[in-house]
JSON list of C-alpha atoms in Angstrom, two decimals:
[
{"chain": "A", "resi": 118, "resn": "MET", "atom": "CA", "xyz": [0.00, 0.00, 0.00]},
{"chain": "A", "resi": 119, "resn": "ASN", "atom": "CA", "xyz": [1.13, 3.53, -0.69]},
{"chain": "A", "resi": 120, "resn": "PHE", "atom": "CA", "xyz": [0.98, 5.55, 2.52]},
{"chain": "A", "resi": 121, "resn": "ASP", "atom": "CA", "xyz": [2.22, 8.77, 0.89]},
{"chain": "A", "resi": 122, "resn": "THR", "atom": "CA", "xyz": [-1.07, 10.68, 1.14]},
{"chain": "A", "resi": 123, "resn": "VAL", "atom": "CA", "xyz": [-1.84, 9.86, 4.76]},
{"chain": "A", "resi": 124, "resn": "LYS", "atom": "CA", "xyz": [1.80, 10.36, 5.77]},
{"chain": "A", "resi": 125, "resn": "GLN", "atom": "CA", "xyz": [1.80, 13.83, 4.25]},
{"chain": "A", "resi": 126, "resn": "SER", "atom": "CA", "xyz": [-1.54, 14.63, 5.92]},
{"chain": "A", "resi": 127, "resn": "LEU", "atom": "CA", "xyz": [-0.31, 13.49, 9.32]},
{"chain": "A", "resi": 128, "resn": "GLU", "atom": "CA", "xyz": [2.98, 15.37, 9.03]},
{"chain": "A", "resi": 129, "resn": "ALA", "atom": "CA", "xyz": [1.13, 18.53, 8.00]},
{"chain": "A", "resi": 130, "resn": "ARG", "atom": "CA", "xyz": [-0.86, 18.19, 11.22]},
{"chain": "A", "resi": 131, "resn": "GLY", "atom": "CA", "xyz": [2.31, 17.95, 13.34]},
{"chain": "A", "resi": 132, "resn": "TYR", "atom": "CA", "xyz": [2.80, 14.20, 13.81]},
{"chain": "A", "resi": 133, "resn": "THR", "atom": "CA", "xyz": [6.08, 12.39, 13.42]},
{"chain": "A", "resi": 134, "resn": "VAL", "atom": "CA", "xyz": [5.36, 9.52, 11.01]},
{"chain": "A", "resi": 135, "resn": "ARG", "atom": "CA", "xyz": [7.27, 6.33, 10.27]},
{"chain": "A", "resi": 136, "resn": "VAL", "atom": "CA", "xyz": [6.25, 3.69, 7.73]},
{"chain": "A", "resi": 137, "resn": "PHE", "atom": "CA", "xyz": [6.99, -0.02, 8.14]},
{"chain": "A", "resi": 138, "resn": "SER", "atom": "CA", "xyz": [6.39, -2.98, 5.84]},
{"chain": "A", "resi": 139, "resn": "THR", "atom": "CA", "xyz": [5.56, -5.32, 8.72]},
{"chain": "A", "resi": 140, "resn": "GLY", "atom": "CA", "xyz": [4.37, -5.26, 12.28]},
{"chain": "A", "resi": 141, "resn": "LYS", "atom": "CA", "xyz": [7.62, -6.92, 13.31]},
{"chain": "A", "resi": 142, "resn": "GLU", "atom": "CA", "xyz": [9.58, -3.98, 11.94]},
{"chain": "A", "resi": 143, "resn": "ALA", "atom": "CA", "xyz": [7.39, -1.55, 13.91]},
{"chain": "A", "resi": 144, "resn": "ALA", "atom": "CA", "xyz": [7.85, -3.65, 17.07]},
{"chain": "A", "resi": 145, "resn": "ASP", "atom": "CA", "xyz": [11.63, -3.73, 16.51]},
{"chain": "A", "resi": 146, "resn": "TYR", "atom": "CA", "xyz": [11.64, 0.05, 16.18]},
{"chain": "A", "resi": 147, "resn": "LEU", "atom": "CA", "xyz": [9.74, 0.56, 19.44]},
{"chain": "A", "resi": 148, "resn": "ASP", "atom": "CA", "xyz": [11.88, -2.02, 21.24]},
{"chain": "A", "resi": 149, "resn": "ALA", "atom": "CA", "xyz": [15.05, -0.23, 20.14]},
{"chain": "A", "resi": 150, "resn": "ASN", "atom": "CA", "xyz": [13.80, 3.27, 20.98]},
{"chain": "A", "resi": 151, "resn": "LEU", "atom": "CA", "xyz": [12.05, 2.76, 24.30]},
{"chain": "A", "resi": 152, "resn": "ASP", "atom": "CA", "xyz": [14.39, 1.95, 27.13]},
{"chain": "A", "resi": 153, "resn": "GLY", "atom": "CA", "xyz": [14.10, 2.64, 30.82]},
{"chain": "A", "resi": 154, "resn": "LYS", "atom": "CA", "xyz": [10.70, 4.28, 30.42]},
{"chain": "A", "resi": 155, "resn": "SER", "atom": "CA", "xyz": [7.40, 3.53, 32.04]},
{"chain": "A", "resi": 156, "resn": "VAL", "atom": "CA", "xyz": [5.07, 2.46, 29.24]},
{"chain": "A", "resi": 157, "resn": "GLY", "atom": "CA", "xyz": [1.28, 2.44, 29.45]},
{"chain": "A", "resi": 158, "resn": "PHE", "atom": "CA", "xyz": [-0.78, 0.41, 27.01]},
{"chain": "A", "resi": 159, "resn": "GLY", "atom": "CA", "xyz": [-4.24, 1.12, 25.69]},
{"chain": "A", "resi": 160, "resn": "GLY", "atom": "CA", "xyz": [-6.55, -1.76, 24.84]},
{"chain": "A", "resi": 161, "resn": "SER", "atom": "CA", "xyz": [-5.39, -2.79, 21.39]},
{"chain": "A", "resi": 162, "resn": "ALA", "atom": "CA", "xyz": [-5.50, -6.04, 19.46]},
{"chain": "A", "resi": 163, "resn": "THR", "atom": "CA", "xyz": [-2.72, -4.58, 17.31]},
{"chain": "A", "resi": 164, "resn": "LEU", "atom": "CA", "xyz": [-0.32, -4.17, 20.23]},
{"chain": "A", "resi": 165, "resn": "ASP", "atom": "CA", "xyz": [-1.26, -7.59, 21.59]},
{"chain": "A", "resi": 166, "resn": "ALA", "atom": "CA", "xyz": [-0.59, -9.29, 18.24]},
{"chain": "A", "resi": 167, "resn": "LEU", "atom": "CA", "xyz": [2.86, -7.69, 18.09]},
{"chain": "A", "resi": 168, "resn": "GLY", "atom": "CA", "xyz": [3.78, -8.98, 21.56]},
{"chain": "A", "resi": 169, "resn": "LEU", "atom": "CA", "xyz": [4.88, -5.52, 22.64]},
{"chain": "A", "resi": 170, "resn": "TYR", "atom": "CA", "xyz": [3.91, -5.81, 26.29]},
{"chain": "A", "resi": 171, "resn": "GLU", "atom": "CA", "xyz": [6.18, -8.77, 26.88]},
{"chain": "A", "resi": 172, "resn": "ARG", "atom": "CA", "xyz": [8.95, -7.46, 24.67]},
{"chain": "A", "resi": 173, "resn": "LEU", "atom": "CA", "xyz": [9.10, -3.97, 26.16]},
{"chain": "A", "resi": 174, "resn": "GLY", "atom": "CA", "xyz": [8.61, -5.38, 29.65]},
{"chain": "A", "resi": 175, "resn": "SER", "atom": "CA", "xyz": [12.10, -6.86, 29.51]},
{"chain": "A", "resi": 176, "resn": "HIS", "atom": "CA", "xyz": [13.66, -3.39, 29.82]},
{"chain": "A", "resi": 177, "resn": "ASN", "atom": "CA", "xyz": [10.84, -1.03, 30.75]},
{"chain": "A", "resi": 178, "resn": "GLU", "atom": "CA", "xyz": [8.16, -0.78, 33.40]},
{"chain": "A", "resi": 179, "resn": "THR", "atom": "CA", "xyz": [4.98, -1.78, 31.53]},
{"chain": "A", "resi": 180, "resn": "VAL", "atom": "CA", "xyz": [1.36, -1.32, 32.52]},
{"chain": "A", "resi": 181, "resn": "TRP", "atom": "CA", "xyz": [-1.64, -2.82, 30.71]},
{"chain": "A", "resi": 182, "resn": "HIS", "atom": "CA", "xyz": [-5.12, -3.55, 32.01]},
{"chain": "A", "resi": 183, "resn": "TRP", "atom": "CA", "xyz": [-5.34, -6.54, 29.64]},
{"chain": "A", "resi": 184, "resn": "LYS", "atom": "CA", "xyz": [-2.37, -8.13, 31.42]},
{"chain": "A", "resi": 185, "resn": "TRP", "atom": "CA", "xyz": [-2.71, -7.11, 35.08]},
{"chain": "A", "resi": 186, "resn": "GLU", "atom": "CA", "xyz": [-4.86, -8.92, 37.65]},
{"chain": "A", "resi": 187, "resn": "ASP", "atom": "CA", "xyz": [-6.45, -5.62, 38.69]},
{"chain": "A", "resi": 188, "resn": "PRO", "atom": "CA", "xyz": [-7.57, -3.88, 35.46]},
{"chain": "A", "resi": 189, "resn": "ALA", "atom": "CA", "xyz": [-8.85, -0.77, 37.25]},
{"chain": "A", "resi": 190, "resn": "ALA", "atom": "CA", "xyz": [-5.51, -0.24, 38.99]},
{"chain": "A", "resi": 191, "resn": "ALA", "atom": "CA", "xyz": [-3.70, -0.80, 35.69]},
{"chain": "A", "resi": 192, "resn": "ARG", "atom": "CA", "xyz": [-5.84, 1.77, 33.90]},
{"chain": "A", "resi": 193, "resn": "ARG", "atom": "CA", "xyz": [-4.98, 4.36, 36.55]},
{"chain": "A", "resi": 194, "resn": "ALA", "atom": "CA", "xyz": [-1.28, 3.47, 36.57]},
{"chain": "A", "resi": 195, "resn": "ALA", "atom": "CA", "xyz": [-1.04, 3.65, 32.78]},
{"chain": "A", "resi": 196, "resn": "GLN", "atom": "CA", "xyz": [-2.29, 7.25, 32.87]},
{"chain": "A", "resi": 197, "resn": "SER", "atom": "CA", "xyz": [0.91, 8.35, 34.62]},
{"chain": "A", "resi": 198, "resn": "ALA", "atom": "CA", "xyz": [3.35, 6.41, 32.43]},
{"chain": "A", "resi": 199, "resn": "ASP", "atom": "CA", "xyz": [6.09, 8.31, 30.59]},
{"chain": "A", "resi": 200, "resn": "VAL", "atom": "CA", "xyz": [4.99, 6.90, 27.25]},
{"chain": "A", "resi": 201, "resn": "TYR", "atom": "CA", "xyz": [1.66, 5.55, 26.03]},
{"chain": "A", "resi": 202, "resn": "LEU", "atom": "CA", "xyz": [1.15, 3.01, 23.24]},
{"chain": "A", "resi": 203, "resn": "THR", "atom": "CA", "xyz": [-2.13, 2.47, 21.48]},
{"chain": "A", "resi": 204, "resn": "SER", "atom": "CA", "xyz": [-3.72, 2.13, 18.07]},
{"chain": "A", "resi": 205, "resn": "VAL", "atom": "CA", "xyz": [-6.85, 3.68, 16.58]},
{"chain": "A", "resi": 206, "resn": "ASN", "atom": "CA", "xyz": [-10.20, 2.40, 15.41]},
{"chain": "A", "resi": 207, "resn": "ALA", "atom": "CA", "xyz": [-9.75, 4.35, 12.20]},
{"chain": "A", "resi": 208, "resn": "LEU", "atom": "CA", "xyz": [-7.40, 6.77, 10.47]},
{"chain": "A", "resi": 209, "resn": "ALA", "atom": "CA", "xyz": [-8.56, 9.16, 7.77]},
{"chain": "A", "resi": 210, "resn": "GLU", "atom": "CA", "xyz": [-6.27, 9.73, 4.82]},
{"chain": "A", "resi": 211, "resn": "THR", "atom": "CA", "xyz": [-6.80, 13.41, 5.61]},
{"chain": "A", "resi": 212, "resn": "GLY", "atom": "CA", "xyz": [-5.00, 12.84, 8.93]},
{"chain": "A", "resi": 213, "resn": "GLU", "atom": "CA", "xyz": [-7.70, 12.55, 11.61]},
{"chain": "A", "resi": 214, "resn": "LEU", "atom": "CA", "xyz": [-7.25, 9.75, 14.18]},
{"chain": "A", "resi": 215, "resn": "VAL", "atom": "CA", "xyz": [-10.51, 8.26, 15.48]},
{"chain": "A", "resi": 216, "resn": "ASN", "atom": "CA", "xyz": [-10.99, 6.23, 18.65]},
{"chain": "A", "resi": 217, "resn": "ILE", "atom": "CA", "xyz": [-14.05, 4.93, 20.47]},
{"chain": "A", "resi": 218, "resn": "ASP", "atom": "CA", "xyz": [-13.79, 3.94, 24.13]},
{"chain": "A", "resi": 219, "resn": "GLY", "atom": "CA", "xyz": [-15.88, 2.39, 26.87]},
{"chain": "A", "resi": 220, "resn": "ALA", "atom": "CA", "xyz": [-14.03, 3.19, 30.09]},
{"chain": "A", "resi": 221, "resn": "GLY", "atom": "CA", "xyz": [-12.31, 6.25, 28.66]},
{"chain": "A", "resi": 222, "resn": "ASN", "atom": "CA", "xyz": [-8.76, 5.36, 29.69]},
{"chain": "A", "resi": 223, "resn": "ARG", "atom": "CA", "xyz": [-7.46, 4.88, 26.15]},
{"chain": "A", "resi": 224, "resn": "VAL", "atom": "CA", "xyz": [-8.99, 8.05, 24.80]},
{"chain": "A", "resi": 225, "resn": "ALA", "atom": "CA", "xyz": [-7.94, 10.06, 27.86]},
{"chain": "A", "resi": 226, "resn": "ALA", "atom": "CA", "xyz": [-4.34, 8.90, 27.57]},
{"chain": "A", "resi": 227, "resn": "THR", "atom": "CA", "xyz": [-4.10, 10.13, 23.99]},
{"chain": "A", "resi": 228, "resn": "LEU", "atom": "CA", "xyz": [-5.25, 13.58, 25.10]},
{"chain": "A", "resi": 229, "resn": "PHE", "atom": "CA", "xyz": [-3.12, 14.39, 28.15]},
{"chain": "A", "resi": 230, "resn": "GLY", "atom": "CA", "xyz": [-0.44, 13.35, 30.58]},
{"chain": "A", "resi": 231, "resn": "HIS", "atom": "CA", "xyz": [2.44, 11.63, 28.78]},
{"chain": "A", "resi": 232, "resn": "GLU", "atom": "CA", "xyz": [5.77, 12.67, 27.35]},
{"chain": "A", "resi": 233, "resn": "LYS", "atom": "CA", "xyz": [4.85, 10.91, 24.14]},
{"chain": "A", "resi": 234, "resn": "VAL", "atom": "CA", "xyz": [2.11, 8.82, 22.58]},
{"chain": "A", "resi": 235, "resn": "PHE", "atom": "CA", "xyz": [2.75, 6.23, 19.88]},
{"chain": "A", "resi": 236, "resn": "PHE", "atom": "CA", "xyz": [-0.07, 5.13, 17.57]},
{"chain": "A", "resi": 237, "resn": "VAL", "atom": "CA", "xyz": [0.60, 1.80, 15.81]},
{"chain": "A", "resi": 238, "resn": "ILE", "atom": "CA", "xyz": [-1.78, 1.56, 12.86]},
{"chain": "A", "resi": 239, "resn": "GLY", "atom": "CA", "xyz": [-2.28, -1.19, 10.28]},
{"chain": "A", "resi": 240, "resn": "ARG", "atom": "CA", "xyz": [-3.45, -0.50, 6.73]},
{"chain": "A", "resi": 241, "resn": "ASN", "atom": "CA", "xyz": [-6.90, -1.95, 7.45]},
{"chain": "A", "resi": 242, "resn": "LYS", "atom": "CA", "xyz": [-7.71, 1.08, 9.63]},
{"chain": "A", "resi": 243, "resn": "LEU", "atom": "CA", "xyz": [-7.49, 3.57, 6.75]},
{"chain": "A", "resi": 244, "resn": "ALA", "atom": "CA", "xyz": [-10.55, 5.42, 5.46]},
{"chain": "A", "resi": 245, "resn": "PRO", "atom": "CA", "xyz": [-10.62, 8.17, 2.82]},
{"chain": "A", "resi": 246, "resn": "THR", "atom": "CA", "xyz": [-12.25, 10.92, 4.92]},
{"chain": "A", "resi": 247, "resn": "CYS", "atom": "CA", "xyz": [-12.88, 11.81, 8.55]},
{"chain": "A", "resi": 248, "resn": "ASP", "atom": "CA", "xyz": [-16.59, 10.97, 8.21]},
{"chain": "A", "resi": 249, "resn": "GLU", "atom": "CA", "xyz": [-15.73, 7.57, 6.77]},
{"chain": "A", "resi": 250, "resn": "ALA", "atom": "CA", "xyz": [-13.19, 6.99, 9.56]},
{"chain": "A", "resi": 251, "resn": "VAL", "atom": "CA", "xyz": [-15.86, 7.70, 12.18]},
{"chain": "A", "resi": 252, "resn": "TRP", "atom": "CA", "xyz": [-18.19, 5.34, 10.29]},
{"chain": "A", "resi": 253, "resn": "ARG", "atom": "CA", "xyz": [-15.52, 2.62, 10.33]},
{"chain": "A", "resi": 254, "resn": "ALA", "atom": "CA", "xyz": [-14.88, 3.05, 14.05]},
{"chain": "A", "resi": 255, "resn": "ARG", "atom": "CA", "xyz": [-18.60, 2.79, 14.86]},
{"chain": "A", "resi": 256, "resn": "ASN", "atom": "CA", "xyz": [-19.70, 0.16, 12.35]},
{"chain": "A", "resi": 257, "resn": "VAL", "atom": "CA", "xyz": [-16.66, -2.09, 11.89]},
{"chain": "A", "resi": 258, "resn": "ALA", "atom": "CA", "xyz": [-14.27, -1.91, 14.84]},
{"chain": "A", "resi": 259, "resn": "ALA", "atom": "CA", "xyz": [-16.74, -1.46, 17.72]},
{"chain": "A", "resi": 260, "resn": "PRO", "atom": "CA", "xyz": [-19.12, -4.30, 16.72]},
{"chain": "A", "resi": 261, "resn": "GLN", "atom": "CA", "xyz": [-16.18, -6.69, 16.27]},
{"chain": "A", "resi": 262, "resn": "ARG", "atom": "CA", "xyz": [-14.78, -5.80, 19.69]},
{"chain": "A", "resi": 263, "resn": "ALA", "atom": "CA", "xyz": [-18.18, -6.10, 21.36]},
{"chain": "A", "resi": 264, "resn": "LYS", "atom": "CA", "xyz": [-18.57, -9.55, 19.81]},
{"chain": "A", "resi": 265, "resn": "GLN", "atom": "CA", "xyz": [-15.08, -10.57, 21.02]},
{"chain": "A", "resi": 266, "resn": "LEU", "atom": "CA", "xyz": [-16.05, -9.55, 24.53]},
{"chain": "A", "resi": 267, "resn": "GLY", "atom": "CA", "xyz": [-19.26, -11.58, 24.39]},
{"chain": "A", "resi": 268, "resn": "LYS", "atom": "CA", "xyz": [-21.50, -8.56, 24.86]},
{"chain": "A", "resi": 269, "resn": "LYS", "atom": "CA", "xyz": [-25.24, -8.85, 24.22]},
{"chain": "A", "resi": 270, "resn": "THR", "atom": "CA", "xyz": [-25.51, -5.57, 22.36]},
{"chain": "A", "resi": 271, "resn": "PRO", "atom": "CA", "xyz": [-27.29, -5.51, 18.98]},
{"chain": "A", "resi": 272, "resn": "CYS", "atom": "CA", "xyz": [-24.02, -4.76, 17.18]},
{"chain": "A", "resi": 273, "resn": "ALA", "atom": "CA", "xyz": [-22.30, -7.76, 18.79]},
{"chain": "A", "resi": 274, "resn": "VAL", "atom": "CA", "xyz": [-25.16, -10.17, 18.15]},
{"chain": "A", "resi": 275, "resn": "LYS", "atom": "CA", "xyz": [-25.55, -9.17, 14.50]},
{"chain": "A", "resi": 276, "resn": "CYS", "atom": "CA", "xyz": [-21.94, -7.92, 14.05]},
{"chain": "A", "resi": 277, "resn": "ASP", "atom": "CA", "xyz": [-22.99, -5.69, 11.19]},
{"chain": "A", "resi": 278, "resn": "ARG", "atom": "CA", "xyz": [-23.25, -2.06, 12.36]},
{"chain": "A", "resi": 279, "resn": "CYS", "atom": "CA", "xyz": [-23.79, 0.31, 15.27]},
{"chain": "A", "resi": 280, "resn": "TYR", "atom": "CA", "xyz": [-27.36, 0.52, 16.53]},
{"chain": "A", "resi": 281, "resn": "ASP", "atom": "CA", "xyz": [-26.66, 3.43, 18.90]},
{"chain": "A", "resi": 282, "resn": "CYS", "atom": "CA", "xyz": [-28.13, 1.20, 21.59]},
{"chain": "A", "resi": 283, "resn": "LYS", "atom": "CA", "xyz": [-28.77, 2.08, 25.22]},
{"chain": "A", "resi": 284, "resn": "SER", "atom": "CA", "xyz": [-27.58, -1.30, 26.50]},
{"chain": "A", "resi": 285, "resn": "PRO", "atom": "CA", "xyz": [-25.76, -1.37, 29.84]},
{"chain": "A", "resi": 286, "resn": "GLU", "atom": "CA", "xyz": [-23.20, -3.57, 28.05]},
{"chain": "A", "resi": 287, "resn": "ARG", "atom": "CA", "xyz": [-22.49, -0.91, 25.42]},
{"chain": "A", "resi": 288, "resn": "ILE", "atom": "CA", "xyz": [-18.71, -0.52, 24.99]},
{"chain": "A", "resi": 289, "resn": "CYS", "atom": "CA", "xyz": [-18.77, 2.58, 22.75]},
{"chain": "A", "resi": 290, "resn": "ARG", "atom": "CA", "xyz": [-19.42, 5.39, 25.20]},
{"chain": "A", "resi": 291, "resn": "GLY", "atom": "CA", "xyz": [-17.09, 8.09, 23.96]},
{"chain": "A", "resi": 292, "resn": "LEU", "atom": "CA", "xyz": [-15.53, 9.07, 20.67]},
{"chain": "A", "resi": 293, "resn": "ALA", "atom": "CA", "xyz": [-12.42, 11.19, 20.17]},
{"chain": "A", "resi": 294, "resn": "VAL", "atom": "CA", "xyz": [-11.18, 12.65, 16.92]},
{"chain": "A", "resi": 295, "resn": "LEU", "atom": "CA", "xyz": [-7.63, 13.95, 17.03]},
{"chain": "A", "resi": 296, "resn": "TRP", "atom": "CA", "xyz": [-6.98, 16.70, 14.50]},
{"chain": "A", "resi": 297, "resn": "GLY", "atom": "CA", "xyz": [-3.34, 16.88, 15.62]},
{"chain": "A", "resi": 298, "resn": "PRO", "atom": "CA", "xyz": [-1.04, 16.11, 18.54]},
{"chain": "A", "resi": 299, "resn": "MET", "atom": "CA", "xyz": [-2.16, 17.67, 21.78]},
{"chain": "A", "resi": 300, "resn": "MET", "atom": "CA", "xyz": [-0.16, 20.65, 23.06]},
{"chain": "A", "resi": 301, "resn": "GLY", "atom": "CA", "xyz": [2.76, 19.67, 25.25]},
{"chain": "A", "resi": 302, "resn": "MET", "atom": "CA", "xyz": [2.73, 15.99, 24.26]},
{"chain": "A", "resi": 303, "resn": "ALA", "atom": "CA", "xyz": [4.74, 14.52, 21.40]},
{"chain": "A", "resi": 304, "resn": "ALA", "atom": "CA", "xyz": [2.95, 12.03, 19.15]},
{"chain": "A", "resi": 305, "resn": "GLU", "atom": "CA", "xyz": [4.33, 9.55, 16.65]},
{"chain": "A", "resi": 306, "resn": "VAL", "atom": "CA", "xyz": [2.33, 7.49, 14.19]},
{"chain": "A", "resi": 307, "resn": "LEU", "atom": "CA", "xyz": [3.71, 4.14, 13.02]},
{"chain": "A", "resi": 308, "resn": "LEU", "atom": "CA", "xyz": [2.00, 3.10, 9.79]},
{"chain": "A", "resi": 309, "resn": "VAL", "atom": "CA", "xyz": [2.24, -0.61, 9.04]},
{"chain": "A", "resi": 310, "resn": "ASP", "atom": "CA", "xyz": [1.58, -2.15, 5.62]},
{"chain": "A", "resi": 311, "resn": "GLU", "atom": "CA", "xyz": [-0.25, -5.13, 7.14]},
{"chain": "A", "resi": 312, "resn": "ASP", "atom": "CA", "xyz": [-3.76, -5.69, 8.45]},
{"chain": "A", "resi": 313, "resn": "LEU", "atom": "CA", "xyz": [-3.49, -5.34, 12.23]},
{"chain": "A", "resi": 314, "resn": "GLY", "atom": "CA", "xyz": [-6.20, -5.37, 14.87]},
{"chain": "A", "resi": 315, "resn": "LEU", "atom": "CA", "xyz": [-9.87, -4.67, 14.34]}
]
């Protein structure tokens, strides 16, 4: 895939952007460039597939609610980490990063509190426009995740689209669109020419 357009869009918005052919290359880059830092993880099938928690944990303090016995404590601890790793539910070729969240920890961490945030994004997350990226986040990524979690929401049962339900099991409770890196916090986007995550 040619990432030229989205790379230029992201750089114009103030992001540092690196392009990798494989997820392994992106993981190697992070492993080589993060040392002695505390690293918080946002819920991400992409990061899990790349084995980054275990790999970075060999030489960094790592915090992830998917891996700790006390997820609530992990979510709080990750908010104060030096660096935060996550992905997105969708990325517009025009440069907007879109994330939906249930507990809010992942979205909050991309907005404030860290020295730097890294977004690891596979080619399957791309959408042509911001509106289409929001559509993808709501109608592709969120239903798949709800189904993975065994939720009884309409989107999980049918796994076809968002129903904007009022279910107590709803996992999409907040949406954030980043138009650029937040002030006072560096942000780097790692684009990977593989399908990664939901």
